[in-house]
XYZ file of C-alpha atoms in Angstrom:
679
model
C 15.111 -3.274 6.364
C 17.585 -6.099 5.969
C 18.477 -8.699 3.393
C 19.333 -12.273 4.152
C 19.930 -14.655 1.252
C 17.712 -12.607 -1.011
C 14.635 -12.239 1.198
C 13.954 -8.728 2.423
C 12.391 -7.540 5.683
C 10.577 -4.277 6.451
C 11.501 -2.176 9.500
C 9.964 1.052 10.730
C 13.296 2.845 10.543
C 11.555 6.216 10.854
C 10.754 5.517 14.500
C 12.858 7.743 16.790
C 13.921 4.839 18.973
C 16.947 4.316 16.731
C 17.987 7.929 17.116
C 17.339 7.832 20.875
C 19.599 4.794 20.966
C 22.516 6.802 19.574
C 21.632 9.961 21.469
C 21.765 7.986 24.670
C 25.167 6.504 24.070
C 26.647 9.430 22.146
C 25.032 12.635 23.330
C 24.533 11.682 26.946
C 27.490 9.415 27.645
C 30.263 10.674 25.441
C 29.505 14.058 23.919
C 29.217 15.653 27.332
C 31.419 13.341 29.355
C 31.710 14.798 32.882
C 35.158 16.188 33.599
C 37.119 16.064 36.850
C 36.657 19.320 38.798
C 40.262 20.380 38.233
C 40.311 19.631 34.545
C 39.343 21.871 31.688
C 37.862 20.975 28.315
C 41.028 22.169 26.585
C 43.184 19.887 28.700
C 40.823 16.992 28.298
C 40.831 17.233 24.468
C 44.564 17.882 24.189
C 46.413 15.742 21.672
C 48.487 14.115 24.401
C 45.416 13.151 26.440
C 44.754 9.596 25.225
C 41.523 9.265 27.200
C 40.087 12.503 25.832
C 41.101 11.699 22.256
C 39.558 8.212 22.469
C 36.262 9.605 23.718
C 36.381 12.383 21.134
C 36.691 9.837 18.332
C 33.803 7.811 19.731
C 31.610 10.902 20.043
C 32.494 11.960 16.507
C 31.419 8.565 15.207
C 28.205 8.751 17.216
C 27.244 12.110 15.728
C 27.978 10.808 12.227
C 25.817 7.730 12.841
C 22.929 9.883 14.082
C 23.116 11.973 10.892
C 23.123 8.812 8.766
C 20.091 7.402 10.619
C 18.164 10.615 10.078
C 19.246 10.750 6.443
C 18.266 7.154 5.711
C 14.874 7.512 7.389
C 13.787 9.775 4.508
C 14.996 7.459 1.746
C 13.307 4.140 2.330
C 12.358 2.828 -1.159
C 8.586 2.864 -1.582
C 8.554 -0.731 -2.818
C 9.491 -1.983 0.673
C 6.222 -0.661 2.048
C 4.204 -2.814 -0.390
C 1.371 -0.272 -0.393
C 0.814 -0.438 -4.142
C -1.160 -3.439 -5.377
C 1.199 -4.001 -8.293
C 4.164 -4.075 -5.886
C 2.338 -6.557 -3.671
C 1.685 -8.884 -6.589
C 5.213 -8.641 -7.969
C 7.381 -8.534 -4.853
C 5.146 -10.008 -2.165
C 6.981 -13.348 -2.254
C 10.445 -11.888 -1.726
C 9.678 -9.038 0.711
C 8.474 -10.226 4.099
C 8.062 -8.903 7.616
C 9.760 -9.942 10.850
C 8.317 -13.446 10.486
C 11.320 -14.185 8.263
C 13.546 -14.538 11.318
C 11.245 -17.226 12.708
C 11.171 -19.277 9.518
C 14.179 -18.414 7.385
C 14.381 -21.930 5.932
C 10.779 -21.734 4.720
C 11.313 -18.468 2.870
C 14.629 -19.594 1.381
C 13.094 -22.880 0.238
C 10.203 -21.020 -1.355
C 12.671 -18.855 -3.233
C 14.855 -21.741 -4.406
C 11.853 -23.734 -5.642
C 10.901 -21.182 -8.301
C 13.459 -19.999 -10.879
C 11.293 -16.991 -11.722
C 11.452 -15.860 -8.073
C 15.217 -16.236 -8.105
C 15.427 -14.080 -11.205
C 13.115 -11.487 -9.638
C 15.173 -11.572 -6.455
C 18.362 -11.004 -8.426
C 16.775 -8.070 -10.245
C 15.541 -6.632 -6.945
C 18.980 -7.029 -5.392
C 20.675 -5.253 -8.297
C 18.316 -2.304 -7.966
C 18.402 -1.967 -4.177
C 21.748 -3.323 -3.032
C 23.211 0.153 -2.580
C 20.526 1.443 -0.212
C 20.295 -1.940 1.553
C 24.035 -1.878 2.166
C 23.782 1.590 3.658
C 21.056 0.459 6.058
C 23.029 -2.583 7.101
C 26.183 -0.548 7.603
C 24.192 1.906 9.743
C 23.143 -0.904 12.096
C 26.645 -2.344 12.010
C 28.028 1.065 12.983
C 25.663 1.191 15.960
C 26.853 -2.217 17.141
C 30.537 -1.434 16.670
C 30.035 1.878 18.402
C 28.717 0.205 21.547
C 31.443 -2.460 21.485
C 34.122 0.218 21.217
C 32.452 2.289 23.902
C 32.480 -0.661 26.276
C 36.119 -1.420 25.616
C 37.172 2.261 25.447
C 39.243 1.395 22.385
C 38.942 2.341 18.759
C 37.758 -0.344 16.294
C 38.732 -3.093 18.693
C 36.241 -5.753 17.625
C 34.580 -6.720 14.370
C 30.815 -6.954 14.412
C 29.099 -10.296 13.991
C 26.162 -10.659 11.589
C 24.010 -12.398 14.214
C 24.686 -9.636 16.737
C 23.721 -6.977 14.217
C 20.534 -8.846 13.340
C 19.501 -8.512 16.980
C 18.999 -4.830 16.258
C 16.789 -5.699 13.270
C 14.348 -8.013 14.989
C 10.842 -6.878 15.844
C 10.186 -5.016 19.070
C 6.431 -5.410 18.844
C 6.025 -1.647 18.561
C 3.338 -0.336 16.215
C 2.834 3.249 15.116
C -0.827 2.608 14.307
C -3.310 4.783 16.236
C -4.549 3.057 19.357
C -1.795 0.425 19.358
C -0.574 -0.471 22.832
C 3.081 0.016 23.654
C 4.874 -3.309 24.262
C 5.949 -4.041 27.803
C 9.418 -2.778 28.744
C 9.752 -0.818 25.526
C 12.193 0.674 24.585
C 14.362 -0.478 27.505
C 14.357 -4.092 26.281
C 15.455 -3.001 22.826
C 18.438 -1.099 24.190
C 19.487 -4.202 26.131
C 20.007 -6.200 22.921
C 23.519 -4.813 22.684
C 24.174 -4.010 26.350
C 26.366 -1.184 27.540
C 28.540 -1.535 30.609
C 26.316 -1.218 33.668
C 29.067 0.413 35.709
C 29.580 3.044 33.027
C 25.857 3.832 32.840
C 25.641 4.043 36.619
C 28.530 6.517 36.764
C 27.020 8.725 34.038
C 23.587 8.804 35.673
C 25.177 9.492 39.048
C 27.031 12.536 37.751
C 23.956 13.786 35.888
C 21.848 13.410 39.055
C 24.185 15.169 41.440
C 26.307 17.733 39.574
C 25.741 20.922 37.629
C 27.888 19.721 34.743
C 27.528 22.817 32.576
C 27.783 25.352 35.419
C 24.392 26.839 34.535
C 22.951 27.287 38.031
C 24.996 30.434 38.612
C 23.422 31.962 35.514
C 19.914 31.120 36.807
C 20.081 31.841 40.565
C 16.313 31.961 41.247
C 14.818 28.652 42.434
C 11.917 28.871 39.960
C 14.458 28.926 37.120
C 16.195 25.762 38.295
C 14.529 23.516 35.701
C 15.619 25.920 32.929
C 19.203 25.899 34.169
C 19.288 22.102 34.173
C 17.253 21.600 30.983
C 20.066 20.172 28.821
C 21.228 17.957 31.630
C 17.657 16.826 32.278
C 17.170 15.844 28.635
C 20.244 13.640 28.757
C 19.211 12.102 32.036
C 15.786 11.336 30.597
C 17.370 9.334 27.770
C 19.992 7.669 29.963
C 17.340 6.233 32.273
C 16.127 3.971 29.466
C 19.502 2.236 29.651
C 19.064 1.544 33.359
C 15.643 -0.153 33.727
C 16.260 -0.992 37.374
C 16.144 2.693 38.342
C 12.970 3.186 36.299
C 11.127 0.215 37.735
C 12.392 -0.391 41.261
C 14.352 2.548 42.693
C 11.516 4.933 43.540
C 13.614 7.139 45.820
C 16.052 7.982 43.022
C 13.179 8.572 40.597
C 11.485 10.910 43.076
C 14.744 12.844 43.478
C 15.152 13.126 39.689
C 11.574 14.276 39.110
C 11.667 16.842 41.918
C 15.019 18.265 40.862
C 14.777 18.266 37.084
C 11.074 18.206 36.257
C 9.277 20.246 38.953
C 7.274 22.261 36.421
C 6.882 19.565 33.745
C 4.543 16.633 33.361
C 6.728 13.594 32.857
C 5.481 10.458 31.065
C 6.875 7.138 30.280
C 8.360 6.793 33.754
C 7.284 3.605 35.475
C 5.983 5.289 38.636
C 3.371 7.336 36.776
C 1.967 4.315 35.005
C 1.818 2.117 38.112
C 0.693 4.708 40.700
C -3.115 4.502 40.845
C -3.375 7.760 42.760
C -1.485 9.642 40.070
C -3.569 7.999 37.327
C -6.772 9.041 39.097
C -5.463 12.570 39.509
C -4.682 12.811 35.801
C -8.127 11.462 34.915
C -9.809 14.056 37.135
C -7.662 16.799 35.640
C -8.679 15.799 32.139
C -12.326 15.857 33.167
C -12.045 19.346 34.634
C -10.214 20.618 31.555
C -13.065 19.423 29.351
C -15.509 21.258 31.585
C -13.468 24.435 31.346
C -13.539 24.268 27.555
C -17.308 24.000 27.594
C -17.648 26.971 29.872
C -19.161 29.911 28.029
C -19.014 32.629 30.678
C -15.348 33.445 30.199
C -14.454 36.762 31.729
C -13.683 39.641 29.413
C -10.228 40.198 30.883
C -9.330 36.594 30.004
C -10.294 37.220 26.392
C -8.222 40.392 26.378
C -5.244 38.500 27.778
C -5.600 35.800 25.132
C -5.730 38.438 22.416
C -2.587 40.125 23.759
C -0.761 36.788 23.882
C -1.830 36.030 20.329
C -0.704 39.417 19.054
C 2.604 39.088 20.888
C 3.173 35.629 19.426
C 2.478 36.876 15.905
C 4.735 39.899 16.400
C 7.554 37.744 17.774
C 7.279 35.367 14.800
C 7.380 38.293 12.372
C 10.463 39.743 14.090
C 12.183 36.355 13.946
C 11.405 35.994 10.238
C 12.689 39.472 9.474
C 15.854 38.897 11.501
C 16.592 35.664 9.682
C 16.050 37.323 6.295
C 18.385 40.194 7.187
C 21.025 38.031 8.845
C 20.725 34.340 7.845
C 24.012 33.594 9.600
C 22.246 33.793 12.951
C 21.040 30.248 12.306
C 24.538 28.981 11.593
C 25.044 28.257 15.279
C 22.432 25.516 14.921
C 25.137 23.477 13.176
C 27.659 23.870 15.976
C 26.499 21.082 18.278
C 26.305 18.123 15.827
C 29.528 19.169 14.064
C 31.609 20.293 17.053
C 33.130 16.952 18.025
C 33.359 15.725 14.432
C 35.383 18.817 13.560
C 37.573 18.519 16.636
C 38.313 14.890 15.811
C 39.265 15.801 12.214
C 36.831 13.121 11.078
C 36.318 12.316 7.411
C 32.575 12.395 8.126
C 32.601 16.174 8.502
C 31.613 16.903 4.895
C 28.706 14.458 4.640
C 27.289 15.326 8.076
C 27.565 19.069 7.477
C 25.824 18.680 4.103
C 22.949 16.835 5.754
C 22.388 19.374 8.522
C 22.889 22.265 6.111
C 20.095 20.838 3.994
C 17.859 20.597 7.051
C 18.718 24.207 7.935
C 17.893 25.400 4.415
C 14.551 23.602 4.596
C 13.814 25.373 7.879
C 14.728 28.779 6.460
C 12.404 28.139 3.512
C 9.583 27.646 5.996
C 10.463 30.868 7.802
C 10.522 32.943 4.587
C 6.854 33.783 3.866
C 7.518 34.364 0.162
C 9.216 30.989 -0.173
C 6.448 29.423 1.873
C 3.894 30.864 -0.565
C 5.838 29.570 -3.564
C 6.183 26.093 -2.060
C 2.453 26.033 -1.347
C 1.669 27.074 -4.917
C 3.961 24.396 -6.309
C 2.397 21.770 -4.075
C -1.133 22.697 -5.123
C -0.135 22.848 -8.791
C 1.343 19.348 -8.693
C -1.759 17.993 -7.010
C -4.214 19.594 -9.437
C -2.294 18.976 -12.658
C -1.472 15.379 -11.780
C -5.090 14.702 -10.883
C -6.346 16.353 -14.089
C -3.994 14.250 -16.224
C -4.916 11.143 -14.284
C -8.667 11.582 -14.718
C -8.678 13.232 -18.130
C -6.758 10.562 -20.037
C -8.732 7.440 -19.200
C -9.896 5.213 -22.071
C -12.398 2.400 -21.632
C -11.436 -1.123 -22.785
C -13.949 -0.774 -25.615
C -12.908 2.744 -26.531
C -13.735 4.000 -30.009
C -10.969 5.547 -32.113
C -12.914 8.800 -32.175
C -12.433 9.224 -28.404
C -8.754 10.139 -28.539
C -8.794 13.580 -30.149
C -11.749 14.965 -28.111
C -10.106 13.840 -24.872
C -6.852 15.491 -25.865
C -8.685 18.704 -26.773
C -10.495 18.763 -23.416
C -7.281 18.033 -21.593
C -5.525 20.755 -23.564
C -8.207 23.266 -22.554
C -7.767 22.294 -18.890
C -3.995 22.657 -19.054
C -4.337 25.969 -20.860
C -6.583 27.185 -18.049
C -3.922 26.324 -15.477
C -1.273 27.997 -17.613
C -3.227 31.230 -18.028
C -4.010 31.327 -14.321
C -0.314 31.275 -13.526
C 0.330 33.876 -16.183
C -2.245 36.189 -14.586
C -1.260 35.784 -10.927
C 2.508 36.018 -11.242
C 2.519 39.823 -11.206
C 0.074 40.044 -8.304
C 2.016 37.767 -5.957
C 5.461 38.644 -7.334
C 6.550 35.134 -8.329
C 7.847 33.631 -11.564
C 4.604 31.815 -12.339
C 5.504 30.537 -15.806
C 8.866 29.300 -14.572
C 7.108 27.371 -11.804
C 4.649 26.027 -14.375
C 7.387 24.740 -16.680
C 9.382 23.183 -13.834
C 6.515 21.382 -12.115
C 4.643 20.163 -15.213
C 7.867 18.836 -16.733
C 8.637 17.178 -13.377
C 5.229 15.468 -13.302
C 5.523 14.181 -16.855
C 9.149 13.085 -16.532
C 8.339 11.313 -13.267
C 5.482 9.418 -14.925
C 7.509 8.592 -18.020
C 10.445 7.277 -15.994
C 8.103 5.251 -13.825
C 6.592 3.595 -16.887
C 9.989 3.101 -18.536
C 11.250 1.413 -15.356
C 8.825 -1.443 -15.979
C 10.883 -2.301 -19.082
C 14.259 -2.115 -17.310
C 15.971 -4.705 -15.197
C 18.147 -2.102 -13.490
C 15.685 0.587 -12.446
C 16.253 4.319 -12.656
C 16.059 6.065 -9.274
C 13.049 8.380 -9.286
C 12.805 11.738 -7.517
C 9.952 10.463 -5.358
C 11.061 12.341 -2.252
C 10.886 15.691 -4.033
C 7.601 14.845 -5.744
C 5.840 13.694 -2.610
C 7.010 16.715 -0.606
C 5.314 19.010 -3.086
C 2.094 17.066 -3.262
C -0.248 16.561 -0.334
C -1.248 13.203 -1.737
C 0.481 10.547 -3.776
C 0.727 11.797 -7.340
C -1.611 9.786 -9.608
C 0.271 8.073 -12.381
C -0.224 5.894 -15.464
C -1.613 8.606 -17.768
C 1.509 8.384 -19.944
C 1.059 4.631 -20.180
C -2.539 5.068 -21.315
C -1.516 7.646 -23.880
C 1.383 5.519 -25.061
C -0.957 2.573 -25.353
C -3.354 4.434 -27.647
C -2.476 1.848 -30.273
C -5.528 0.047 -28.905
C -7.598 2.890 -30.277
C -5.985 2.306 -33.674
C -6.591 -1.442 -33.774
C -9.124 -1.222 -36.661
C -7.419 1.493 -38.671
C -5.291 1.657 -41.774
C -2.517 4.218 -42.200
C -2.124 5.954 -45.580
C 1.383 7.330 -45.812
C 0.681 9.782 -48.661
C -2.062 11.453 -46.624
C -0.483 11.062 -43.164
C -3.880 9.834 -42.017
C -5.434 6.849 -40.259
C -8.759 5.569 -41.639
C -11.318 3.236 -40.141
C -11.167 -0.064 -41.997
C -14.901 -0.630 -41.972
C -16.426 2.810 -42.480
C -13.462 4.310 -44.368
C -13.879 7.441 -42.254
C -10.883 9.397 -41.082
C -9.910 8.520 -37.518
C -6.966 10.848 -36.990
C -4.024 12.404 -38.737
C -0.741 14.111 -38.003
C -2.657 16.703 -35.986
C -2.641 14.086 -33.241
C 0.963 14.953 -32.375
C 0.226 18.668 -32.444
C -2.646 18.047 -30.045
C -0.398 16.059 -27.716
C 2.102 18.904 -27.774
C -0.629 21.451 -27.010
C -1.763 19.313 -24.086
C 1.525 18.159 -22.558
C 4.052 20.488 -24.142
C 7.322 19.558 -25.786
C 8.433 17.566 -22.743
C 5.220 15.537 -22.988
C 5.782 14.716 -26.634
C 9.393 13.827 -25.932
C 8.385 11.658 -22.988
C 5.808 9.817 -25.084
C 8.431 9.179 -27.750
C 10.746 7.769 -25.081
C 8.033 5.472 -23.730
C 7.144 4.172 -27.200
C 10.817 3.437 -27.817
C 10.896 1.284 -24.696
C 7.757 -0.545 -25.852
C 9.377 -1.284 -29.206
C 12.606 -2.458 -27.606
C 10.671 -4.857 -25.387
C 9.037 -6.434 -28.424
C 12.431 -6.803 -30.116
C 14.290 -8.302 -27.167
C 13.297 -11.831 -28.123
C 15.249 -11.384 -31.326
C 18.198 -9.522 -29.870
C 18.948 -12.328 -27.408
C 18.448 -15.111 -29.964
C 21.312 -17.250 -31.219
C 22.267 -17.355 -34.882
C 19.264 -18.311 -37.061
C 20.326 -19.628 -40.478
C 16.760 -19.636 -41.889
C 15.814 -16.230 -40.552
C 16.036 -14.369 -43.939
C 13.866 -17.039 -45.639
C 11.189 -16.805 -42.914
C 11.006 -13.026 -43.251
C 10.900 -13.255 -47.037
C 8.002 -15.719 -46.923
C 6.200 -13.495 -44.428
C 6.459 -10.427 -46.701
C 5.409 -12.357 -49.815
C 2.407 -13.742 -47.910
C 1.236 -10.170 -47.180
C 1.458 -8.933 -50.809
C -1.841 -10.505 -52.002
C -3.637 -8.606 -49.221
C -2.465 -5.279 -50.630
C -3.095 -3.220 -53.759
C -1.545 -0.134 -55.309
C -3.537 3.081 -55.775
C -2.064 6.255 -57.253
C -3.791 8.431 -54.657
C -3.354 6.243 -51.610
C -0.282 4.216 -52.435
C -0.274 0.675 -51.030
C -3.485 -0.110 -49.137
C -5.296 -3.238 -48.014
C -7.762 -4.972 -50.326
C -10.288 -6.057 -47.678
C -11.398 -4.367 -44.482
C -11.615 -7.766 -42.791
C -7.957 -8.474 -43.497
C -6.152 -5.206 -42.622
C -2.447 -4.718 -43.302
C -0.778 -1.324 -42.854
C 1.877 -0.882 -45.503
C 4.291 1.520 -43.850
C 4.352 -0.323 -40.491
C 5.048 -3.505 -42.466
C 8.076 -1.955 -44.199
C 9.428 -0.190 -41.120
C 8.777 -3.195 -38.899
C 10.746 -5.490 -41.190
C 13.500 -2.888 -41.438
C 13.717 -2.597 -37.637
C 13.707 -6.352 -37.178
C 16.521 -6.961 -39.655
C 18.552 -4.162 -38.056
C 18.825 -6.289 -34.919
C 20.952 -8.859 -36.762
C 24.112 -8.951 -38.817
C 23.952 -7.142 -42.156
C 24.377 -10.429 -44.026
C 20.806 -11.326 -43.079
C 19.601 -8.139 -44.783
C 21.610 -8.979 -47.908
C 20.145 -12.488 -48.035
C 16.633 -11.135 -47.492
C 16.960 -8.580 -50.331
C 18.426 -11.263 -52.601
C 15.364 -13.462 -52.015
C 13.019 -10.550 -52.819
C 14.980 -9.899 -56.013
C 14.872 -13.582 -56.967
C 11.093 -13.586 -56.451
C 10.638 -10.533 -58.723
C 12.866 -11.966 -61.499
C 11.156 -15.338 -61.380
C 7.629 -13.902 -61.687
C 8.680 -11.494 -64.461
C 10.325 -14.321 -66.464
C 7.116 -16.325 -66.154
C 5.062 -13.350 -67.389
C 7.383 -12.892 -70.370
C 7.196 -16.559 -71.370
C 3.384 -16.469 -71.090
C 3.229 -13.057 -72.842
C 1.324 -11.391 -70.011
C 1.478 -7.633 -70.730
C 0.693 -6.207 -67.294
C 3.042 -6.346 -64.340
C 1.532 -8.625 -61.664
C 0.328 -6.903 -58.487
C 2.620 -9.038 -56.320
C 5.636 -7.790 -58.299
C 4.384 -4.195 -57.943
C 4.122 -4.725 -54.202
C 7.588 -6.293 -53.985
C 9.155 -3.457 -55.993
C 7.323 -0.874 -53.848
C 8.695 -2.653 -50.776
C 12.254 -2.343 -52.126
C 11.725 1.317 -53.010
C 10.477 2.196 -49.524
C 13.121 -0.003 -47.880
C 15.884 1.894 -49.653
C 14.187 5.217 -48.834
C 13.940 4.660 -45.079
C 17.275 2.872 -44.628
C 19.014 5.452 -46.836
C 20.845 2.675 -48.643
C 22.322 3.163 -52.080
C 20.082 2.079 -54.974
C 22.933 -0.095 -56.163
C 22.121 -2.438 -53.283
C 18.719 -3.396 -54.740
C 19.728 -3.041 -58.393
C 22.250 -5.791 -57.750
C 19.267 -8.132 -57.354
C 16.694 -6.574 -59.736
C 17.542 -5.514 -63.320
C 17.172 -1.800 -63.992
C 14.677 -2.343 -66.877
C 12.205 -3.853 -64.420
C 12.442 -0.725 -62.252
C 11.968 1.433 -65.397
C 8.751 -0.423 -66.266
C 7.619 -0.178 -62.627
C 7.995 3.603 -62.659
C 5.616 3.906 -65.619
C 2.922 2.371 -63.432
C 3.532 4.913 -60.695
């Protein structure tokens, strides 16, 4: 992927051509540079040997670049693939394919014409600039590596952006099944930053003619010749892509190479095999005969016996290997020698990062070899798949959902989760694993992943999610959005009224109980403590989003008056009841008392405290004014609006934990005394 003026391009960085590119110029040309017959490796890499030290530094850089390419190939952000419909709708205008290079002005003009796209582009850049920079630097390192290799000097030339972009342009290659390989691929790609032809010719010449590693003496029999030259043959195979003329026109050299290095191997991708009609016909006939052999049913008994012996031997060998690795894990340590050898010899600063990468790959391999670990990984993978799917399907509410749907769905979901939990509790002793530990880790991972994904939609700077770990443990993409549906259950409460004294929600029309504080216990039974905590976190983000319009607002001199008028306008819709407290008068005009108080409290908290003081002063002035009017007119009962206003002040002080002196500064104490007799 690359970024140019805010528009982003997708590249199939996973394709091995990029690694082959570095292997060809690092592994084949520099890592194993042929030595003069009289020289030794020690002499060649001596500190006073300028040629050897220069090549050693180049090789060290090449190995580090290969590790970075492999590392980056596993960390391409999912948004760049645009597989999710929501990603397509949101980022489709700023993420494009290779067509960007053919019409950069069009894409830039499209971006500059819409301020909202510019803002989205800036947000996208802030969230992905780190990984984008690493990808660009990887390509830049490849280019600089070749430039330095050609000049045989260290850091001799700075890379040019246009030259680096040559490596980013489309090759026409497609990994889709049935796609035809582009002509002259990958040779044409490697020619974009050409390597010295004389240097390539010398390397191929030495690889063709010499036994560089002195292996022939260890394999004297002619039938073992291809084994003796295997490493050399692999390098020669890669190097030939950098010399297309040998591949396409010099048949005598190709015949010599095939006969010497690949006598017992079928070699593809060489030009002669694709263009030689006789060879193509021979391969077609061979395929036909192989199909006939498979269909043959009269296989001799001795053949079956041989196949059984081979199968048993293969299984036994695998078991011995696994046991050996368990007893002595250090036997695999030599696997790190080759990629780290030159980096270590060059005293490169890349040693730590490269060794960490290959160590991680080695650990992953050992986990596959260990049958117990393999079993545990399989169990974790299946658990993630089943639990995620159950949560995804079990917590779906229709647009016209009734409030009564919530609790039954939670109960059913809780029963399903309890079944999974008990299954793990039962099997852990039989298979000798920590089943409940696995349960806690994976379920919490699923919920936290979903919660963070939903919370990211409210953030400009996104939180990096552990998608790599999640997707490794699940055979399919983990279904998401169940936390969003659960967090959005306020839709189910749209026709309810909350009674604080009873901790219960009631249907406004039927007056039947919809739910109560058992709802949170049910959520905890279903999703555990981490589920309840995650839901609380998501709701907090929802609230913050609603408040952002106020947080970013400039000073509003009339803000306290507007809030005061809003509260006073709600008081006639409410009435006081000794059993229920403040409740709405009419079902057709619902107002929840506690959300009204807490909502106003939260809103005022976003501003300077002087706004709160002005707001409370206006409430106090309203109460005094109405009470003076009642006294002058000799009205014995306290008006309901005054009761509501005083109840508002009481609850406001209760939930803000302010001193009572704050409200008594605006309302005389005798009015509060009379109010308490009503309660």
